[in-house]
JSON list of C-alpha atoms and ligand atoms in Angstrom, two decimals:
[
{"chain": "A", "resi": 1, "resn": "MET", "atom": "CA", "xyz": [14.58, 12.92, -20.47]},
{"chain": "A", "resi": 2, "resn": "PHE", "atom": "CA", "xyz": [12.66, 9.89, -18.13]},
{"chain": "A", "resi": 3, "resn": "PHE", "atom": "CA", "xyz": [9.59, 9.81, -20.00]},
{"chain": "A", "resi": 4, "resn": "ALA", "atom": "CA", "xyz": [8.76, 6.32, -22.11]},
{"chain": "A", "resi": 5, "resn": "ALA", "atom": "CA", "xyz": [5.33, 7.86, -23.28]},
{"chain": "A", "resi": 6, "resn": "SER", "atom": "CA", "xyz": [5.51, 5.18, -26.06]},
{"chain": "A", "resi": 7, "resn": "SER", "atom": "CA", "xyz": [5.36, 1.71, -24.50]},
{"chain": "A", "resi": 8, "resn": "ALA", "atom": "CA", "xyz": [2.11, -0.15, -23.46]},
{"chain": "A", "resi": 9, "resn": "VAL", "atom": "CA", "xyz": [0.38, -1.63, -20.47]},
{"chain": "A", "resi": 10, "resn": "LYS", "atom": "CA", "xyz": [-1.50, -5.19, -20.89]},
{"chain": "A", "resi": 11, "resn": "MET", "atom": "CA", "xyz": [-3.73, -6.08, -18.28]},
{"chain": "A", "resi": 12, "resn": "ILE", "atom": "CA", "xyz": [-6.98, -8.09, -18.99]},
{"chain": "A", "resi": 13, "resn": "GLY", "atom": "CA", "xyz": [-10.04, -6.21, -19.30]},
{"chain": "A", "resi": 14, "resn": "VAL", "atom": "CA", "xyz": [-8.20, -2.73, -18.98]},
{"chain": "A", "resi": 15, "resn": "PRO", "atom": "CA", "xyz": [-8.05, -0.32, -22.37]},
{"chain": "A", "resi": 16, "resn": "GLU", "atom": "CA", "xyz": [-4.40, -0.30, -23.70]},
{"chain": "A", "resi": 17, "resn": "LEU", "atom": "CA", "xyz": [-2.29, 2.54, -22.49]},
{"chain": "A", "resi": 18, "resn": "LYS", "atom": "CA", "xyz": [0.19, 4.93, -22.85]},
{"chain": "A", "resi": 19, "resn": "ILE", "atom": "CA", "xyz": [3.15, 4.65, -19.92]},
{"chain": "A", "resi": 20, "resn": "LEU", "atom": "CA", "xyz": [4.84, 8.03, -18.30]},
{"chain": "A", "resi": 21, "resn": "LEU", "atom": "CA", "xyz": [6.71, 6.16, -16.10]},
{"chain": "A", "resi": 22, "resn": "SER", "atom": "CA", "xyz": [7.81, 2.63, -16.20]},
{"chain": "A", "resi": 23, "resn": "ARG", "atom": "CA", "xyz": [7.76, 0.16, -13.36]},
{"chain": "A", "resi": 24, "resn": "GLU", "atom": "CA", "xyz": [11.88, 0.25, -13.84]},
{"chain": "A", "resi": 25, "resn": "GLN", "atom": "CA", "xyz": [11.98, 4.11, -13.55]},
{"chain": "A", "resi": 26, "resn": "ILE", "atom": "CA", "xyz": [9.80, 4.07, -11.33]},
{"chain": "A", "resi": 27, "resn": "ALA", "atom": "CA", "xyz": [11.73, 1.46, -8.60]},
{"chain": "A", "resi": 28, "resn": "LYS", "atom": "CA", "xyz": [14.80, 3.29, -9.23]},
{"chain": "A", "resi": 29, "resn": "ARG", "atom": "CA", "xyz": [14.10, 7.17, -8.12]},
{"chain": "A", "resi": 30, "resn": "VAL", "atom": "CA", "xyz": [12.31, 5.58, -5.79]},
{"chain": "A", "resi": 31, "resn": "ALA", "atom": "CA", "xyz": [15.32, 3.77, -4.44]},
{"chain": "A", "resi": 32, "resn": "GLU", "atom": "CA", "xyz": [16.83, 7.22, -4.69]},
{"chain": "A", "resi": 33, "resn": "MET", "atom": "CA", "xyz": [14.49, 8.95, -2.22]},
{"chain": "A", "resi": 34, "resn": "GLY", "atom": "CA", "xyz": [14.40, 6.49, 0.08]},
{"chain": "A", "resi": 35, "resn": "GLY", "atom": "CA", "xyz": [18.21, 7.29, -0.06]},
{"chain": "A", "resi": 36, "resn": "GLU", "atom": "CA", "xyz": [17.93, 10.48, 0.78]},
{"chain": "A", "resi": 37, "resn": "ILE", "atom": "CA", "xyz": [15.30, 10.34, 3.39]},
{"chain": "A", "resi": 38, "resn": "THR", "atom": "CA", "xyz": [17.91, 7.51, 5.66]},
{"chain": "A", "resi": 39, "resn": "ARG", "atom": "CA", "xyz": [20.84, 10.46, 5.43]},
{"chain": "A", "resi": 40, "resn": "ASP", "atom": "CA", "xyz": [18.74, 12.95, 6.63]},
{"chain": "A", "resi": 41, "resn": "PHE", "atom": "CA", "xyz": [17.05, 10.95, 9.36]},
{"chain": "A", "resi": 42, "resn": "ALA", "atom": "CA", "xyz": [20.42, 9.25, 10.35]},
{"chain": "A", "resi": 43, "resn": "GLY", "atom": "CA", "xyz": [20.40, 7.91, 14.17]},
{"chain": "A", "resi": 44, "resn": "GLN", "atom": "CA", "xyz": [16.33, 8.76, 14.42]},
{"chain": "A", "resi": 45, "resn": "SER", "atom": "CA", "xyz": [12.78, 6.82, 14.05]},
{"chain": "A", "resi": 46, "resn": "ILE", "atom": "CA", "xyz": [10.49, 8.40, 11.85]},
{"chain": "A", "resi": 47, "resn": "ILE", "atom": "CA", "xyz": [6.47, 7.61, 11.12]},
{"chain": "A", "resi": 48, "resn": "PHE", "atom": "CA", "xyz": [5.57, 7.48, 7.59]},
{"chain": "A", "resi": 49, "resn": "ILE", "atom": "CA", "xyz": [1.57, 8.69, 7.04]},
{"chain": "A", "resi": 50, "resn": "ALA", "atom": "CA", "xyz": [0.18, 8.03, 3.90]},
{"chain": "A", "resi": 51, "resn": "VAL", "atom": "CA", "xyz": [-2.39, 9.04, 2.19]},
{"chain": "A", "resi": 52, "resn": "LEU", "atom": "CA", "xyz": [-5.53, 6.71, 1.46]},
{"chain": "A", "resi": 53, "resn": "LYS", "atom": "CA", "xyz": [-5.76, 5.39, -0.76]},
{"chain": "A", "resi": 54, "resn": "GLY", "atom": "CA", "xyz": [-3.43, 6.28, -3.53]},
{"chain": "A", "resi": 55, "resn": "ALA", "atom": "CA", "xyz": [-0.41, 6.56, -1.96]},
{"chain": "A", "resi": 56, "resn": "ALA", "atom": "CA", "xyz": [-0.20, 3.49, -0.10]},
{"chain": "A", "resi": 57, "resn": "ILE", "atom": "CA", "xyz": [1.59, 1.21, -3.20]},
{"chain": "A", "resi": 58, "resn": "PHE", "atom": "CA", "xyz": [4.32, 4.32, -3.54]},
{"chain": "A", "resi": 59, "resn": "LEU", "atom": "CA", "xyz": [4.55, 3.70, 0.89]},
{"chain": "A", "resi": 60, "resn": "SER", "atom": "CA", "xyz": [4.91, -0.26, 0.17]},
{"chain": "A", "resi": 61, "resn": "ASP", "atom": "CA", "xyz": [7.78, 0.43, -2.01]},
{"chain": "A", "resi": 62, "resn": "LEU", "atom": "CA", "xyz": [9.28, 3.57, -0.26]},
{"chain": "A", "resi": 63, "resn": "ALA", "atom": "CA", "xyz": [9.24, 2.51, 3.11]},
{"chain": "A", "resi": 64, "resn": "ARG", "atom": "CA", "xyz": [11.53, -0.82, 2.01]},
{"chain": "A", "resi": 65, "resn": "GLN", "atom": "CA", "xyz": [14.23, 1.36, 0.89]},
{"chain": "A", "resi": 66, "resn": "VAL", "atom": "CA", "xyz": [14.34, 3.54, 3.63]},
{"chain": "A", "resi": 67, "resn": "GLN", "atom": "CA", "xyz": [17.19, 1.70, 6.70]},
{"chain": "A", "resi": 68, "resn": "LEU", "atom": "CA", "xyz": [15.59, 3.21, 9.44]},
{"chain": "A", "resi": 69, "resn": "ASP", "atom": "CA", "xyz": [13.37, 2.39, 12.26]},
{"chain": "A", "resi": 70, "resn": "SER", "atom": "CA", "xyz": [10.36, 3.44, 11.04]},
{"chain": "A", "resi": 71, "resn": "SER", "atom": "CA", "xyz": [6.14, 2.88, 11.42]},
{"chain": "A", "resi": 72, "resn": "PHE", "atom": "CA", "xyz": [3.18, 3.19, 9.75]},
{"chain": "A", "resi": 73, "resn": "ASP", "atom": "CA", "xyz": [0.00, 5.29, 10.14]},
{"chain": "A", "resi": 74, "resn": "PHE", "atom": "CA", "xyz": [-2.32, 6.29, 7.21]},
{"chain": "A", "resi": 75, "resn": "ILE", "atom": "CA", "xyz": [-4.84, 9.30, 6.48]},
{"chain": "A", "resi": 76, "resn": "GLY", "atom": "CA", "xyz": [-8.19, 9.68, 4.70]},
{"chain": "A", "resi": 77, "resn": "VAL", "atom": "CA", "xyz": [-9.40, 12.94, 2.97]},
{"chain": "A", "resi": 78, "resn": "SER", "atom": "CA", "xyz": [-11.77, 13.59, -0.01]},
{"chain": "A", "resi": 79, "resn": "SER", "atom": "CA", "xyz": [-12.85, 17.11, -1.80]},
{"chain": "A", "resi": 80, "resn": "TYR", "atom": "CA", "xyz": [-15.97, 17.90, -1.23]},
{"chain": "A", "resi": 81, "resn": "GLY", "atom": "CA", "xyz": [-17.93, 17.88, -5.10]},
{"chain": "A", "resi": 82, "resn": "THR", "atom": "CA", "xyz": [-14.53, 16.53, -6.33]},
{"chain": "A", "resi": 83, "resn": "LYS", "atom": "CA", "xyz": [-15.17, 15.63, -9.71]},
{"chain": "A", "resi": 84, "resn": "ALA", "atom": "CA", "xyz": [-12.55, 12.95, -11.42]},
{"chain": "A", "resi": 85, "resn": "SER", "atom": "CA", "xyz": [-12.31, 13.67, -15.32]},
{"chain": "A", "resi": 86, "resn": "PRO", "atom": "CA", "xyz": [-9.25, 13.39, -17.21]},
{"chain": "A", "resi": 87, "resn": "ASN", "atom": "CA", "xyz": [-11.38, 14.69, -20.51]},
{"chain": "A", "resi": 88, "resn": "ALA", "atom": "CA", "xyz": [-13.30, 17.29, -19.34]},
{"chain": "A", "resi": 89, "resn": "GLY", "atom": "CA", "xyz": [-11.72, 20.04, -20.54]},
{"chain": "A", "resi": 90, "resn": "SER", "atom": "CA", "xyz": [-11.05, 20.78, -24.83]},
{"chain": "A", "resi": 91, "resn": "THR", "atom": "CA", "xyz": [-7.87, 22.58, -23.64]},
{"chain": "A", "resi": 92, "resn": "GLY", "atom": "CA", "xyz": [-6.17, 20.30, -22.55]},
{"chain": "A", "resi": 93, "resn": "ASP", "atom": "CA", "xyz": [-7.36, 20.59, -19.04]},
{"chain": "A", "resi": 94, "resn": "ALA", "atom": "CA", "xyz": [-6.82, 17.30, -16.73]},
{"chain": "A", "resi": 95, "resn": "GLY", "atom": "CA", "xyz": [-9.95, 18.17, -15.35]},
{"chain": "A", "resi": 96, "resn": "TRP", "atom": "CA", "xyz": [-9.94, 17.12, -11.93]},
{"chain": "A", "resi": 97, "resn": "ASP", "atom": "CA", "xyz": [-11.80, 19.64, -10.45]},
{"chain": "A", "resi": 98, "resn": "SER", "atom": "CA", "xyz": [-12.80, 20.24, -6.72]},
{"chain": "A", "resi": 99, "resn": "THR", "atom": "CA", "xyz": [-14.70, 22.73, -4.84]},
{"chain": "A", "resi": 100, "resn": "GLY", "atom": "CA", "xyz": [-11.31, 23.21, -2.40]},
{"chain": "A", "resi": 101, "resn": "GLU", "atom": "CA", "xyz": [-12.53, 21.88, 0.77]},
{"chain": "A", "resi": 102, "resn": "VAL", "atom": "CA", "xyz": [-10.57, 18.96, 2.18]},
{"chain": "A", "resi": 103, "resn": "ARG", "atom": "CA", "xyz": [-12.76, 16.49, 4.74]},
{"chain": "A", "resi": 104, "resn": "LEU", "atom": "CA", "xyz": [-11.08, 14.47, 7.05]},
{"chain": "A", "resi": 105, "resn": "THR", "atom": "CA", "xyz": [-12.10, 10.88, 6.98]},
{"chain": "A", "resi": 106, "resn": "LYS", "atom": "CA", "xyz": [-9.91, 8.61, 8.71]},
{"chain": "A", "resi": 107, "resn": "ASP", "atom": "CA", "xyz": [-7.48, 10.41, 11.28]},
{"chain": "A", "resi": 108, "resn": "VAL", "atom": "CA", "xyz": [-4.18, 8.70, 12.29]},
{"chain": "A", "resi": 109, "resn": "ASP", "atom": "CA", "xyz": [-4.27, 6.65, 14.73]},
{"chain": "A", "resi": 110, "resn": "GLN", "atom": "CA", "xyz": [-1.10, 7.75, 17.29]},
{"chain": "A", "resi": 111, "resn": "SER", "atom": "CA", "xyz": [0.12, 11.40, 18.47]},
{"chain": "A", "resi": 112, "resn": "MET", "atom": "CA", "xyz": [2.97, 12.59, 16.27]},
{"chain": "A", "resi": 113, "resn": "ALA", "atom": "CA", "xyz": [3.61, 15.83, 18.84]},
{"chain": "A", "resi": 114, "resn": "GLY", "atom": "CA", "xyz": [8.02, 15.31, 19.47]},
{"chain": "A", "resi": 115, "resn": "LYS", "atom": "CA", "xyz": [7.77, 13.01, 16.52]},
{"chain": "A", "resi": 116, "resn": "ASN", "atom": "CA", "xyz": [9.07, 12.61, 12.88]},
{"chain": "A", "resi": 117, "resn": "VAL", "atom": "CA", "xyz": [6.90, 12.76, 10.53]},
{"chain": "A", "resi": 118, "resn": "ILE", "atom": "CA", "xyz": [7.22, 12.03, 6.69]},
{"chain": "A", "resi": 119, "resn": "LEU", "atom": "CA", "xyz": [3.19, 12.54, 5.16]},
{"chain": "A", "resi": 120, "resn": "VAL", "atom": "CA", "xyz": [3.77, 10.13, 1.80]},
{"chain": "A", "resi": 121, "resn": "GLU", "atom": "CA", "xyz": [1.36, 11.18, -1.14]},
{"chain": "A", "resi": 122, "resn": "ASP", "atom": "CA", "xyz": [0.99, 9.87, -4.41]},
{"chain": "A", "resi": 123, "resn": "ILE", "atom": "CA", "xyz": [0.44, 13.12, -6.10]},
{"chain": "A", "resi": 124, "resn": "LEU", "atom": "CA", "xyz": [1.16, 16.60, -5.96]},
{"chain": "A", "resi": 125, "resn": "ASP", "atom": "CA", "xyz": [-1.90, 18.70, -8.44]},
{"chain": "A", "resi": 126, "resn": "THR", "atom": "CA", "xyz": [-3.81, 22.43, -6.79]},
{"chain": "A", "resi": 127, "resn": "GLY", "atom": "CA", "xyz": [-2.02, 21.62, -2.98]},
{"chain": "A", "resi": 128, "resn": "LEU", "atom": "CA", "xyz": [-5.35, 21.46, -1.59]},
{"chain": "A", "resi": 129, "resn": "THR", "atom": "CA", "xyz": [-4.09, 18.54, 0.24]},
{"chain": "A", "resi": 130, "resn": "LEU", "atom": "CA", "xyz": [-1.31, 18.46, 0.98]},
{"chain": "A", "resi": 131, "resn": "ASN", "atom": "CA", "xyz": [-1.87, 22.22, 2.43]},
{"chain": "A", "resi": 132, "resn": "TYR", "atom": "CA", "xyz": [-4.84, 20.94, 4.53]},
{"chain": "A", "resi": 133, "resn": "LEU", "atom": "CA", "xyz": [-2.53, 18.07, 5.60]},
{"chain": "A", "resi": 134, "resn": "LYS", "atom": "CA", "xyz": [0.51, 19.45, 7.00]},
{"chain": "A", "resi": 135, "resn": "ARG", "atom": "CA", "xyz": [-1.73, 21.89, 8.38]},
{"chain": "A", "resi": 136, "resn": "LEU", "atom": "CA", "xyz": [-3.62, 19.54, 10.41]},
{"chain": "A", "resi": 137, "resn": "LEU", "atom": "CA", "xyz": [-0.74, 17.69, 10.87]},
{"chain": "A", "resi": 138, "resn": "LEU", "atom": "CA", "xyz": [1.66, 20.67, 12.46]},
{"chain": "A", "resi": 139, "resn": "ALA", "atom": "CA", "xyz": [-1.11, 20.48, 15.16]},
{"chain": "A", "resi": 140, "resn": "HIS", "atom": "CA", "xyz": [0.31, 17.62, 16.29]},
{"chain": "A", "resi": 141, "resn": "GLN", "atom": "CA", "xyz": [3.46, 19.27, 16.91]},
{"chain": "A", "resi": 142, "resn": "PRO", "atom": "CA", "xyz": [6.36, 17.53, 15.17]},
{"chain": "A", "resi": 143, "resn": "LYS", "atom": "CA", "xyz": [9.86, 17.51, 15.15]},
{"chain": "A", "resi": 144, "resn": "ALA", "atom": "CA", "xyz": [9.50, 17.31, 11.88]},
{"chain": "A", "resi": 145, "resn": "LEU", "atom": "CA", "xyz": [6.94, 17.08, 8.88]},
{"chain": "A", "resi": 146, "resn": "ARG", "atom": "CA", "xyz": [8.48, 16.51, 5.72]},
{"chain": "A", "resi": 147, "resn": "ILE", "atom": "CA", "xyz": [6.68, 15.56, 2.64]},
{"chain": "A", "resi": 148, "resn": "ALA", "atom": "CA", "xyz": [7.08, 12.96, -0.08]},
{"chain": "A", "resi": 149, "resn": "ALA", "atom": "CA", "xyz": [5.28, 12.91, -3.10]},
{"chain": "A", "resi": 150, "resn": "LEU", "atom": "CA", "xyz": [5.80, 10.88, -5.97]},
{"chain": "A", "resi": 151, "resn": "LEU", "atom": "CA", "xyz": [4.51, 12.81, -8.60]},
{"chain": "A", "resi": 152, "resn": "ASP", "atom": "CA", "xyz": [3.61, 16.70, -9.36]},
{"chain": "A", "resi": 153, "resn": "LYS", "atom": "CA", "xyz": [1.91, 18.52, -11.68]},
{"chain": "A", "resi": 154, "resn": "PRO", "atom": "CA", "xyz": [3.51, 22.52, -11.18]},
{"chain": "A", "resi": 155, "resn": "SER", "atom": "CA", "xyz": [1.36, 23.57, -14.07]},
{"chain": "A", "resi": 156, "resn": "ARG", "atom": "CA", "xyz": [-2.02, 22.84, -11.77]},
{"chain": "A", "resi": 157, "resn": "ARG", "atom": "CA", "xyz": [-0.79, 24.40, -8.43]},
{"chain": "A", "resi": 158, "resn": "LYS", "atom": "CA", "xyz": [-3.38, 26.66, -6.81]},
{"chain": "A", "resi": 159, "resn": "HIS", "atom": "CA", "xyz": [-2.09, 26.50, -2.97]},
{"chain": "A", "resi": 160, "resn": "ALA", "atom": "CA", "xyz": [1.44, 26.99, -3.08]},
{"chain": "A", "resi": 161, "resn": "MET", "atom": "CA", "xyz": [3.19, 23.89, -1.46]},
{"chain": "A", "resi": 162, "resn": "GLU", "atom": "CA", "xyz": [6.39, 22.26, -1.99]},
{"chain": "A", "resi": 163, "resn": "ALA", "atom": "CA", "xyz": [7.08, 18.61, -1.75]},
{"chain": "A", "resi": 164, "resn": "ASP", "atom": "CA", "xyz": [10.63, 18.41, 0.37]},
{"chain": "A", "resi": 165, "resn": "TYR", "atom": "CA", "xyz": [10.93, 14.28, -1.42]},
{"chain": "A", "resi": 166, "resn": "LEU", "atom": "CA", "xyz": [9.84, 14.60, -5.40]},
{"chain": "A", "resi": 167, "resn": "GLY", "atom": "CA", "xyz": [9.84, 11.72, -7.36]},
{"chain": "A", "resi": 168, "resn": "PHE", "atom": "CA", "xyz": [9.21, 13.05, -10.32]},
{"chain": "A", "resi": 169, "resn": "THR", "atom": "CA", "xyz": [7.45, 16.72, -12.02]},
{"chain": "A", "resi": 170, "resn": "ILE", "atom": "CA", "xyz": [5.12, 15.81, -15.32]},
{"chain": "A", "resi": 171, "resn": "PRO", "atom": "CA", "xyz": [2.88, 17.38, -17.27]},
{"chain": "A", "resi": 172, "resn": "ASP", "atom": "CA", "xyz": [-0.62, 18.19, -17.54]},
{"chain": "A", "resi": 173, "resn": "GLU", "atom": "CA", "xyz": [-2.21, 14.45, -17.62]},
{"chain": "A", "resi": 174, "resn": "PHE", "atom": "CA", "xyz": [-4.49, 12.93, -15.64]},
{"chain": "A", "resi": 175, "resn": "VAL", "atom": "CA", "xyz": [-2.27, 9.44, -14.68]},
{"chain": "A", "resi": 176, "resn": "VAL", "atom": "CA", "xyz": [-3.82, 6.90, -13.45]},
{"chain": "A", "resi": 177, "resn": "GLY", "atom": "CA", "xyz": [-1.33, 3.66, -12.06]},
{"chain": "A", "resi": 178, "resn": "TYR", "atom": "CA", "xyz": [1.43, 2.33, -8.88]},
{"chain": "A", "resi": 179, "resn": "GLY", "atom": "CA", "xyz": [-2.16, 3.34, -6.82]},
{"chain": "A", "resi": 180, "resn": "LEU", "atom": "CA", "xyz": [-2.85, 5.80, -8.98]},
{"chain": "A", "resi": 181, "resn": "ASP", "atom": "CA", "xyz": [-6.91, 5.57, -9.36]},
{"chain": "A", "resi": 182, "resn": "TYR", "atom": "CA", "xyz": [-10.01, 6.82, -11.92]},
{"chain": "A", "resi": 183, "resn": "ALA", "atom": "CA", "xyz": [-13.13, 6.08, -10.53]},
{"chain": "A", "resi": 184, "resn": "GLU", "atom": "CA", "xyz": [-11.45, 3.72, -7.83]},
{"chain": "A", "resi": 185, "resn": "LYS", "atom": "CA", "xyz": [-9.68, 2.02, -10.86]},
{"chain": "A", "resi": 186, "resn": "TYR", "atom": "CA", "xyz": [-6.13, 1.15, -12.40]},
{"chain": "A", "resi": 187, "resn": "ARG", "atom": "CA", "xyz": [-5.09, 1.39, -8.88]},
{"chain": "A", "resi": 188, "resn": "ASN", "atom": "CA", "xyz": [-2.85, -2.00, -9.61]},
{"chain": "A", "resi": 189, "resn": "LEU", "atom": "CA", "xyz": [-1.02, -1.25, -12.64]},
{"chain": "A", "resi": 190, "resn": "PRO", "atom": "CA", "xyz": [2.27, -1.59, -11.97]},
{"chain": "A", "resi": 191, "resn": "ASP", "atom": "CA", "xyz": [3.26, 1.80, -14.52]},
{"chain": "A", "resi": 192, "resn": "ILE", "atom": "CA", "xyz": [2.51, 5.08, -14.40]},
{"chain": "A", "resi": 193, "resn": "CYS", "atom": "CA", "xyz": [0.17, 5.75, -17.52]},
{"chain": "A", "resi": 194, "resn": "ILE", "atom": "CA", "xyz": [-1.78, 8.42, -19.18]},
{"chain": "A", "resi": 195, "resn": "LEU", "atom": "CA", "xyz": [-5.51, 7.96, -18.81]},
{"chain": "A", "resi": 196, "resn": "GLY", "atom": "CA", "xyz": [-6.62, 9.26, -22.24]},
{"chain": "A", "resi": 197, "resn": "GLY", "atom": "CA", "xyz": [-9.82, 8.62, -24.37]},
{"chain": "A", "resi": 198, "resn": "PRO", "atom": "CA", "xyz": [-13.21, 8.92, -22.50]},
{"chain": "A", "resi": 199, "resn": "PRO", "atom": "CA", "xyz": [-12.70, 6.53, -19.49]},
{"chain": "A", "resi": 200, "resn": "ARG", "atom": "CA", "xyz": [-14.68, 3.02, -20.58]},
{"chain": "Y", "resi": 1, "resn": "LIG", "atom": "P1", "xyz": [-4.50, 17.70, -4.98]},
{"chain": "Y", "resi": 1, "resn": "LIG", "atom": "O1", "xyz": [-5.13, 18.33, -3.67]},
{"chain": "Y", "resi": 1, "resn": "LIG", "atom": "O2", "xyz": [-5.59, 19.12, -6.40]},
{"chain": "Y", "resi": 1, "resn": "LIG", "atom": "O3", "xyz": [-2.58, 18.32, -5.11]},
{"chain": "Y", "resi": 1, "resn": "LIG", "atom": "O4", "xyz": [-4.94, 16.95, -5.04]},
{"chain": "Y", "resi": 1, "resn": "LIG", "atom": "C1", "xyz": [-3.92, 15.56, -5.11]},
{"chain": "Y", "resi": 1, "resn": "LIG", "atom": "C2", "xyz": [-5.26, 14.29, -5.36]},
{"chain": "Y", "resi": 1, "resn": "LIG", "atom": "O5", "xyz": [-5.97, 14.79, -5.99]},
{"chain": "Y", "resi": 1, "resn": "LIG", "atom": "C3", "xyz": [-4.20, 13.62, -5.09]},
{"chain": "Y", "resi": 1, "resn": "LIG", "atom": "O6", "xyz": [-4.21, 12.72, -4.12]},
{"chain": "Y", "resi": 1, "resn": "LIG", "atom": "C4", "xyz": [-4.92, 12.22, -5.99]},
{"chain": "Y", "resi": 1, "resn": "LIG", "atom": "O7", "xyz": [-5.82, 11.60, -5.11]},
{"chain": "Y", "resi": 1, "resn": "LIG", "atom": "C5", "xyz": [-5.77, 13.16, -6.84]},
{"chain": "Y", "resi": 1, "resn": "LIG", "atom": "N1", "xyz": [-5.39, 13.42, -8.76]},
{"chain": "Y", "resi": 1, "resn": "LIG", "atom": "C6", "xyz": [-4.71, 14.82, -8.99]},
{"chain": "Y", "resi": 1, "resn": "LIG", "atom": "N2", "xyz": [-3.86, 14.56, -10.88]},
{"chain": "Y", "resi": 1, "resn": "LIG", "atom": "C7", "xyz": [-4.57, 12.97, -10.81]},
{"chain": "Y", "resi": 1, "resn": "LIG", "atom": "C8", "xyz": [-4.28, 12.85, -10.89]},
{"chain": "Y", "resi": 1, "resn": "LIG", "atom": "O8", "xyz": [-3.69, 12.51, -12.46]},
{"chain": "Y", "resi": 1, "resn": "LIG", "atom": "N3", "xyz": [-4.95, 10.61, -11.32]},
{"chain": "Y", "resi": 1, "resn": "LIG", "atom": "C9", "xyz": [-5.25, 10.39, -10.32]},
{"chain": "Y", "resi": 1, "resn": "LIG", "atom": "N4", "xyz": [-5.68, 11.23, -9.50]},
{"chain": "Y", "resi": 1, "resn": "LIG", "atom": "C10", "xyz": [-5.00, 12.34, -9.11]},
{"chain": "Y", "resi": 2, "resn": "LIG", "atom": "MG1", "xyz": [-4.77, 10.69, -3.61]}
]
């Protein structure tokens, strides 16, 4: 089992959080994912498109594990009415809710027509964001469009979606660190941690 939920991460000014995935586990898996992409696109160029802001750290590690000619782009989205409340449900629901509408806050800077595109996302939850982005990017008529997601919470899925390259399947917990935030905090934690208890 790859979960290391017993350790705790310490950072000044941050409550002690339980580690779900350690930096070592993440590094190992990200290296494997980079190897898969390198093999799948051997001899070709690719464009990584990272979804702001959560995928920034994953992109920087993943891209350095891919031995191919590549470039970066960034895309930004926000969900209307999104409410991040990790403890909203007494039922153990991770409490991430949105009205189901996604809005583009930053478009890509270049045409994706005829290119190999890898959309890089931190976490696949309800599937709403990636469904929206996949449709948007397919309209550019790329040569190939693949999705690389570090985490997947399949129990939360409302819109069918699967990552082509997936780091870890995790339980229905609200997680922070390694780019993932709660109210813009915790993105710089090196491990992926469970945010339990009321937000402080
Ligand atoms: P989806 O559109 O419901 O699949 O949600 C994807 C987005 O929700 C991710 O890009 C994250 O920004 C956010 N999200 C979902 N679950 C978590 C979590 O456990 N921690 C932090 N952000 C999350
Ligand atoms: Mg995100």
